[in-house]
Coordinates of C-alpha atoms and ligand atoms in Angstrom, one line a residue:
X1 CA 5.9 28.1 -29.8
X2 CA 5.8 24.4 -29.1
X3 CA 2.7 23.2 -27.4
X4 CA 4.0 19.7 -27.2
X5 CA 3.8 18.0 -23.8
X6 CA 7.2 17.4 -22.3
X7 CA 8.1 15.3 -19.3
X8 CA 10.6 17.1 -17.0
X9 CA 14.0 15.7 -16.0
X10 CA 12.7 14.0 -12.8
X11 CA 9.3 12.3 -12.6
X12 CA 7.7 9.8 -10.3
X13 CA 5.0 7.4 -11.2
X14 CA 2.6 6.7 -8.3
X15 CA -0.2 4.2 -8.0
X16 CA -3.4 5.0 -6.2
X17 CA -5.5 1.9 -6.3
X18 CA -8.6 3.3 -4.6
X19 CA -8.2 6.9 -5.9
X20 CA -8.2 8.4 -2.4
X21 CA -4.5 9.4 -1.9
X22 CA -3.7 11.7 -4.8
X23 CA -3.4 14.7 -2.5
X24 CA -1.1 13.0 0.0
X25 CA 1.0 11.8 -2.9
X26 CA 1.2 15.2 -4.5
X27 CA 2.2 16.6 -1.2
X28 CA 5.4 14.5 -1.4
X29 CA 6.2 16.2 -4.8
X30 CA 5.6 19.6 -3.1
X31 CA 8.1 18.7 -0.4
X32 CA 10.6 17.9 -3.2
X33 CA 9.9 21.3 -4.7
X34 CA 10.5 23.0 -1.3
X35 CA 13.8 21.1 -1.2
X36 CA 14.7 22.7 -4.6
X37 CA 14.1 19.8 -6.9
X38 CA 11.2 19.5 -9.4
X39 CA 9.7 16.0 -9.4
X40 CA 6.7 15.7 -11.8
X41 CA 3.9 13.5 -10.6
X42 CA 2.5 10.8 -12.9
X43 CA -0.5 8.8 -11.7
X44 CA -0.2 5.3 -13.2
X45 CA -2.7 2.5 -13.2
X46 CA -2.6 -0.5 -15.4
X47 CA -5.5 -2.2 -17.1
X48 CA -5.1 -5.2 -14.9
X49 CA -5.4 -3.1 -11.8
X50 CA -8.5 -1.3 -13.1
X51 CA -10.0 -4.7 -13.9
X52 CA -9.3 -6.2 -10.4
X53 CA -10.7 -3.1 -8.7
X54 CA -13.5 -2.4 -11.1
X55 CA -12.4 1.2 -11.6
X56 CA -12.1 3.3 -14.7
X57 CA -9.2 5.5 -15.9
X58 CA -11.4 8.6 -15.7
X59 CA -11.5 8.2 -11.9
X60 CA -7.7 8.3 -11.7
X61 CA -7.9 11.5 -13.8
X62 CA -10.6 13.1 -11.6
X63 CA -8.6 12.3 -8.4
X64 CA -5.4 13.8 -9.9
X65 CA -7.2 16.9 -11.1
X66 CA -8.8 17.4 -7.7
X67 CA -5.5 17.0 -5.9
X68 CA -3.8 19.5 -8.2
X69 CA -6.6 21.9 -7.6
X70 CA -6.6 21.5 -3.9
X71 CA -2.9 22.0 -3.5
X72 CA -2.5 24.7 -6.1
X73 CA 0.1 22.6 -8.0
X74 CA 1.4 24.7 -10.9
X75 CA 3.8 22.3 -12.5
X76 CA 2.9 19.7 -15.1
X77 CA 1.3 16.4 -14.0
X78 CA 0.2 13.4 -16.0
X79 CA -2.0 10.3 -16.0
X80 CA -0.3 7.2 -17.3
X81 CA -2.1 4.4 -19.1
X82 CA 0.2 1.9 -17.7
X83 CA 1.2 -1.2 -19.7
X84 CA -1.4 -0.8 -22.4
X85 CA -1.4 -2.4 -25.9
X86 CA -3.6 -2.3 -29.0
X87 CA -6.5 -4.2 -27.3
X88 CA -6.6 -2.4 -24.0
X89 CA -5.7 1.2 -24.9
X90 CA -9.2 2.4 -25.8
X91 CA -10.7 3.5 -22.5
X92 CA -7.5 5.3 -21.6
X93 CA -7.5 7.5 -24.6
X94 CA -9.7 10.2 -23.2
X95 CA -8.4 10.6 -19.6
X96 CA -4.7 9.8 -20.1
X97 CA -1.8 11.9 -21.4
X98 CA 1.0 9.5 -20.8
X99 CA 1.0 6.1 -22.4
X100 CA 3.2 3.2 -21.4
X101 CA 3.2 1.1 -24.6
X102 CA 3.9 -2.4 -23.5
X103 CA 5.3 -4.7 -26.2
X104 CA 6.9 -7.3 -24.0
X105 CA 4.6 -10.0 -25.3
X106 CA 5.7 -9.3 -28.9
X107 CA 9.4 -9.8 -28.1
X108 CA 10.8 -12.8 -29.9
X109 CA 8.2 -12.8 -32.6
X110 CA 10.0 -12.1 -35.9
X111 CA 9.2 -9.2 -38.2
X112 CA 9.0 -9.9 -41.9
X113 CA 12.2 -10.8 -43.7
X114 CA 11.9 -7.7 -45.8
X115 CA 11.6 -5.3 -42.8
X116 CA 14.5 -7.0 -41.0
X117 CA 16.7 -6.7 -44.1
X118 CA 15.7 -3.0 -44.6
X119 CA 16.5 -2.3 -40.9
X120 CA 20.0 -4.0 -41.2
X121 CA 20.8 -2.0 -44.2
X122 CA 19.6 1.3 -42.7
X123 CA 21.4 0.8 -39.5
X124 CA 24.6 -0.9 -40.8
X125 CA 26.5 2.0 -39.4
X126 CA 25.9 0.8 -35.9
X127 CA 28.3 -2.1 -36.4
X128 CA 31.6 -1.6 -34.7
X129 CA 33.0 -0.4 -31.5
X130 CA 31.1 2.6 -30.1
X131 CA 32.7 4.7 -27.5
X132 CA 30.2 6.6 -25.4
X133 CA 31.0 9.9 -23.8
X134 CA 31.7 9.7 -20.1
X135 CA 31.9 5.9 -20.1
X136 CA 35.2 4.0 -20.0
X137 CA 33.7 0.9 -21.5
X138 CA 33.0 0.7 -25.3
X139 CA 30.3 -1.5 -26.5
X140 CA 30.7 -3.5 -29.5
X141 CA 28.0 -4.2 -32.0
X142 CA 28.8 -7.1 -34.3
X143 CA 26.9 -7.8 -37.5
X144 CA 25.6 -10.9 -35.7
X145 CA 24.3 -8.9 -32.7
X146 CA 22.6 -6.4 -34.9
X147 CA 20.8 -9.1 -36.8
X148 CA 19.9 -11.1 -33.7
X149 CA 18.5 -8.0 -32.0
X150 CA 16.5 -7.1 -35.0
X151 CA 15.1 -10.6 -35.2
X152 CA 14.2 -10.5 -31.5
X153 CA 12.9 -6.9 -31.1
X154 CA 11.9 -5.4 -34.5
X155 CA 8.4 -6.9 -34.5
X156 CA 7.8 -5.6 -31.0
X157 CA 8.8 -2.1 -32.0
X158 CA 6.6 -2.3 -35.0
X159 CA 3.7 -3.2 -32.7
X160 CA 4.6 -0.2 -30.5
X161 CA 4.4 1.9 -33.6
X162 CA 0.8 0.7 -34.3
X163 CA -0.2 1.5 -30.7
X164 CA 1.5 4.9 -30.9
X165 CA -0.3 5.8 -34.1
X166 CA -3.6 4.7 -32.7
X167 CA -3.1 7.1 -29.8
X168 CA -2.0 9.9 -32.2
X169 CA -5.2 9.4 -34.2
X170 CA -7.3 10.2 -31.2
X171 CA -5.2 12.7 -29.2
X172 CA -3.0 14.3 -31.8
X173 CA 0.7 14.5 -32.1
X174 CA 2.6 15.9 -29.1
X175 CA -0.5 15.8 -26.9
X176 CA 0.8 12.9 -24.8
X177 CA 4.0 11.4 -23.4
X178 CA 5.0 8.1 -25.1
X179 CA 6.9 5.5 -23.2
X180 CA 7.9 2.1 -24.6
X181 CA 8.2 -0.7 -22.0
X182 CA 9.9 -4.0 -22.3
X183 CA 10.3 -4.8 -18.7
X184 CA 7.8 -7.6 -18.3
X185 CA 9.8 -10.2 -20.0
X186 CA 12.2 -13.0 -19.1
X187 CA 15.6 -11.7 -20.1
X188 CA 17.1 -8.3 -19.4
X189 CA 18.1 -6.2 -22.4
X190 CA 21.8 -5.3 -22.6
X191 CA 22.8 -1.7 -23.2
X192 CA 23.9 -2.6 -26.8
X193 CA 20.5 -4.1 -27.4
X194 CA 18.9 -1.0 -26.0
X195 CA 20.7 1.1 -28.4
X196 CA 19.6 -1.0 -31.4
X197 CA 16.0 -1.0 -30.0
X198 CA 16.1 2.8 -29.8
X199 CA 17.3 3.0 -33.5
X200 CA 14.2 0.9 -34.4
X201 CA 11.9 3.1 -32.3
X202 CA 13.3 6.2 -34.1
X203 CA 12.7 4.5 -37.4
X204 CA 9.2 3.8 -36.4
X205 CA 8.7 7.5 -35.7
X206 CA 7.8 7.2 -32.0
X207 CA 9.0 10.3 -30.1
X208 CA 9.6 8.3 -26.9
X209 CA 10.4 10.4 -23.9
X210 CA 10.9 7.4 -21.6
X211 CA 12.0 3.9 -22.2
X212 CA 11.6 1.0 -19.8
X213 CA 14.1 -1.8 -20.4
X214 CA 14.3 -4.9 -18.1
X215 CA 17.3 -4.7 -15.9
X216 CA 19.1 -7.6 -14.4
X217 CA 18.1 -8.6 -10.9
X218 CA 14.7 -9.2 -9.3
X219 CA 12.3 -6.3 -9.0
X220 CA 9.6 -7.8 -6.8
X221 CA 6.6 -5.8 -5.8
X222 CA 6.9 -3.6 -2.7
X223 CA 10.2 -5.1 -1.5
X224 CA 13.9 -4.4 -2.0
X225 CA 16.0 -5.3 -5.1
X226 CA 17.6 -8.8 -5.2
X227 CA 20.6 -9.0 -7.4
X228 CA 24.1 -7.8 -8.0
X229 CA 24.2 -4.1 -7.2
X230 CA 27.5 -3.6 -8.8
X231 CA 26.3 -5.1 -12.1
X232 CA 23.1 -3.0 -11.9
X233 CA 25.1 0.2 -11.5
X234 CA 27.3 -0.7 -14.5
X235 CA 24.3 -1.6 -16.7
X236 CA 22.5 1.5 -15.8
X237 CA 25.4 3.8 -16.5
X238 CA 25.8 2.1 -19.9
X239 CA 22.0 2.4 -20.6
X240 CA 22.2 6.1 -19.9
X241 CA 25.1 6.5 -22.2
X242 CA 23.3 4.5 -24.9
X243 CA 20.3 6.9 -24.5
X244 CA 22.5 10.0 -24.8
X245 CA 24.0 8.6 -28.0
X246 CA 20.6 7.7 -29.4
X247 CA 19.3 11.2 -28.8
X248 CA 22.3 12.7 -30.6
X249 CA 22.3 10.3 -33.6
X250 CA 18.7 9.1 -34.0
X251 CA 16.8 12.3 -33.6
X252 CA 14.9 11.1 -30.6
X253 CA 13.5 13.8 -28.1
X254 CA 16.4 15.4 -26.2
X255 CA 14.6 14.7 -22.9
X256 CA 14.5 10.9 -23.5
X257 CA 15.3 9.1 -20.2
X258 CA 15.1 5.8 -18.5
X259 CA 12.0 4.7 -16.9
X260 CA 12.6 2.3 -14.0
X261 CA 9.6 0.1 -13.3
X262 CA 10.8 -0.4 -9.8
X263 CA 7.9 -2.3 -8.3
X264 CA 8.6 0.2 -5.5
X265 CA 11.1 0.1 -2.6
X266 CA 14.3 -0.8 -4.4
X267 CA 16.3 1.0 -1.6
X268 CA 19.6 -0.8 -2.2
X269 CA 19.9 0.5 -5.8
X270 CA 18.5 4.0 -5.2
X271 CA 22.0 5.5 -4.8
X272 CA 23.1 3.9 -8.1
X273 CA 20.0 5.3 -9.9
X274 CA 20.6 8.7 -8.5
X275 CA 24.2 8.8 -9.5
X276 CA 23.6 7.4 -13.0
X277 CA 20.7 9.7 -13.9
X278 CA 21.7 13.0 -12.4
X279 CA 22.3 14.5 -15.9
X280 CA 19.7 12.9 -18.0
X281 CA 17.0 12.4 -15.4
X282 CA 14.8 9.4 -14.7
X283 CA 11.3 8.3 -14.4
X284 CA 10.8 6.3 -11.3
X285 CA 7.7 4.2 -11.5
X286 CA 6.6 2.9 -8.2
X287 CA 3.9 0.2 -7.8
X288 CA 0.7 0.5 -5.9
X289 CA 2.4 0.5 -2.5
X290 CA 0.3 3.5 -1.5
X291 CA -2.4 1.0 -0.7
X292 CA -0.1 -0.6 1.9
X293 CA 0.2 2.9 3.5
X294 CA -3.6 2.9 3.7
X295 CA -3.6 -0.3 5.7
X296 CA -0.7 1.0 7.9
X297 CA -2.7 4.1 8.6
X298 CA -5.8 2.0 9.4
X299 CA -3.9 -0.2 11.7
X300 CA -2.2 2.8 13.3
X301 CA -5.6 4.3 13.9
X302 CA -6.7 1.4 16.1
X303 CA -10.3 0.5 16.7
X304 CA -12.3 -0.2 13.6
X305 CA -9.3 0.6 11.4
X306 CA -7.1 -2.0 13.1
X307 CA -10.0 -4.5 13.0
X308 CA -10.3 -4.0 9.3
X309 CA -6.6 -4.3 8.7
X310 CA -6.6 -7.7 10.6
X311 CA -9.6 -8.8 8.6
X312 CA -8.0 -7.9 5.3
X313 CA -5.0 -10.0 6.3
X314 CA -7.1 -13.0 7.3
X315 CA -8.9 -12.9 3.9
X316 CA -5.7 -12.4 2.0
X317 CA -4.1 -15.4 3.9
X318 CA -7.1 -17.6 3.1
X319 CA -7.1 -16.7 -0.6
X320 CA -3.3 -16.4 -1.0
X321 CA -3.0 -18.8 -3.9
X322 CA -5.6 -17.0 -6.0
X323 CA -4.2 -13.6 -5.1
X324 CA -0.6 -14.4 -5.8
X325 CA -1.3 -16.2 -9.1
X326 CA -1.3 -13.2 -11.4
X327 CA 1.8 -11.8 -9.7
X328 CA 3.8 -15.1 -9.4
X329 CA 6.8 -13.8 -11.3
X330 CA 7.1 -10.6 -9.3
X331 CA 6.7 -11.8 -5.7
X332 CA 8.7 -14.1 -3.5
X333 CA 6.6 -15.1 -0.5
X334 CA 8.0 -17.5 2.1
X335 CA 4.8 -19.1 3.4
X336 CA 6.6 -20.3 6.5
X337 CA 7.0 -16.6 7.4
X338 CA 3.4 -15.7 7.1
X339 CA 1.8 -15.4 10.5
X340 CA -1.4 -17.3 11.2
X341 CA -4.5 -15.0 11.0
X342 CA -5.2 -16.0 14.6
X343 CA -1.9 -14.5 15.7
X344 CA -2.5 -11.3 13.7
X345 CA -5.9 -11.0 15.3
X346 CA -4.2 -10.4 18.6
X347 CA -1.7 -7.9 17.2
X348 CA -1.6 -4.3 18.5
X349 CA -1.4 -1.4 16.1
X350 CA 2.3 -1.3 16.7
X351 CA 2.9 -5.0 15.9
X352 CA 0.8 -4.7 12.8
X353 CA 2.4 -1.6 11.4
X354 CA 6.0 -2.7 12.2
X355 CA 5.5 -6.0 10.3
X356 CA 4.1 -4.1 7.3
X357 CA 6.0 -0.9 7.1
X358 CA 9.1 -1.2 4.9
X359 CA 11.7 -0.2 7.5
X360 CA 14.6 -2.6 6.8
X361 CA 16.3 -1.6 10.0
X362 CA 13.3 -3.0 12.0
X363 CA 13.5 -6.7 13.2
X364 CA 9.7 -6.9 13.1
X365 CA 9.5 -6.0 9.4
X366 CA 8.2 -9.1 7.5
X367 CA 8.6 -9.0 3.7
X368 CA 6.4 -12.0 3.1
X369 CA 3.5 -10.4 5.1
X370 CA 4.1 -7.2 3.1
X371 CA 4.0 -8.9 -0.3
X372 CA 0.9 -10.9 0.5
X373 CA -0.9 -7.7 1.5
X374 CA 0.5 -5.9 -1.5
X375 CA -1.3 -8.3 -3.9
X376 CA -4.4 -8.5 -1.6
X377 CA -6.0 -5.3 -2.7
X378 CA -8.8 -7.3 -4.3
X379 CA -10.0 -8.0 -0.8
X380 CA -10.4 -4.4 0.0
X381 CA -12.0 -3.8 -3.4
X382 CA -14.6 -6.4 -2.6
X383 CA -15.4 -4.7 0.7
X384 CA -16.4 -1.6 -1.3
X385 CA -17.9 1.2 0.7
X386 CA -16.9 -0.4 4.0
X387 CA -13.2 0.0 3.1
X388 CA -13.6 3.4 1.5
X389 CA -15.6 4.9 4.4
X390 CA -12.8 3.9 6.9
X391 CA -10.3 5.4 4.5
X392 CA -12.2 8.7 4.7
X393 CA -12.7 8.5 8.5
X394 CA -9.0 8.0 9.0
X395 CA -7.8 10.3 6.2
X396 CA -5.3 12.3 8.3
X397 CA -3.3 9.4 9.7
X398 CA -3.3 7.6 6.3
X399 CA -2.3 10.7 4.4
X400 CA 0.6 11.3 6.8
X401 CA 1.9 7.8 6.1
X402 CA 1.4 8.1 2.3
X403 CA 3.3 11.4 2.1
X404 CA 6.1 10.4 4.4
X405 CA 6.7 7.1 2.7
X406 CA 6.8 8.6 -0.8
X407 CA 9.0 11.5 0.1
X408 CA 11.4 10.0 2.7
X409 CA 11.8 6.5 1.3
X410 CA 11.6 7.2 -2.5
X411 CA 11.8 10.8 -3.6
X412 CA 14.6 11.8 -1.2
X413 CA 17.1 9.1 -2.1
X414 CA 16.4 8.9 -5.9
X415 CA 16.0 12.6 -6.8
X416 CA 17.6 14.4 -3.9
X417 CA 20.5 12.0 -3.3
X418 CA 19.7 11.4 0.3
X419 CA 20.5 8.1 1.9
X420 CA 17.9 5.3 1.4
X421 CA 16.6 3.2 4.3
X422 CA 19.1 0.5 5.1
X423 CA 19.0 -2.6 7.1
X424 CA 20.7 -2.2 10.5
X425 CA 21.3 -5.9 10.8
X426 CA 22.5 -8.4 8.3
X427 CA 21.0 -11.7 7.2
X428 CA 17.5 -10.3 6.9
X429 CA 17.0 -12.2 3.7
Ligands
ZN501 ZN1 6.4 -2.4 -15.8

């Protein structure tokens, strides 16, 4: 008789900056369903994104509800207040039923001596070698590591508790999915640290269903993973084992799973993610790359659409410093690879779309061009109705790109175990 909201084994977080593609995104989940795998859609939009665009969380909710209605989607779906904290959560409380509680900024600030000592006493049993089921490697938690992890993370988890309780006060217990995210920080958390953090989260009484650690390697926005794939695979397998152990011993929800804040398009680690999370499931959070499919669709349409796509690039190029600033830590643009706007102004539809579309086997694909446009959504936001009217006029071609991209390049490799797009040539980077 539980009426508590529960996130299924597989879920995908999608961004829809201009709230026009929810239907096309949902169609990708419907394709997964037809292929025999349930992938629950979660529409995520951060406070930063809302501020840049000038939108409200209620609009994301309205777009999601309308898409669900139009497609007759019968499975659950959610709206995620992405990366919120105590000061930004307020306007998300009504429309959202998934909260990504971001406490990365609080990492490293120390909790009170009393609460650290109480935690160490309560969790003294974690010290020792812990062998996890299904994993060859044991991880060892020394008294020093337990203390150091408490000093580094306990305050952040206490903060998460405050945010969680604030949400409970408005929405009620079990009426939303709680995620705790620690990905937007400098250092990756080790699987042993993750286990200790989960103990603290359990102590704080937060029924987390997803946890987003920071993994090793670079997760730049809209482009592939940069890092050691072997190490990523090992780390992820151990993280999954740590979660399984935490569920068993800390009383956390049995459906607790990893949330990978992928920044989208991490093709080279999709096979590793699929393998590691087949049992426990995974939440794959993508970034707002749907907006890039909107530009691809406009460029493909030719005429006014192509003209606008070129204009957006020109503006993005001219304002590149200001646009890249807030994203400096999650993009790597080689300015020598950025084409001059005058050159792009002569590009055909084909030239434009093959530079932008993330097809690593294409020689024309340009990751710097793609990343600049990815952070350039402010330009389109400023165009207001001019941009939105062209989106509407070219709905069919855009929707086709949105659905195909989400299903073929992301859902199929991560949840269905299909091959991810690969580079046909080497030395692309
Ligand atoms: Zn994140």
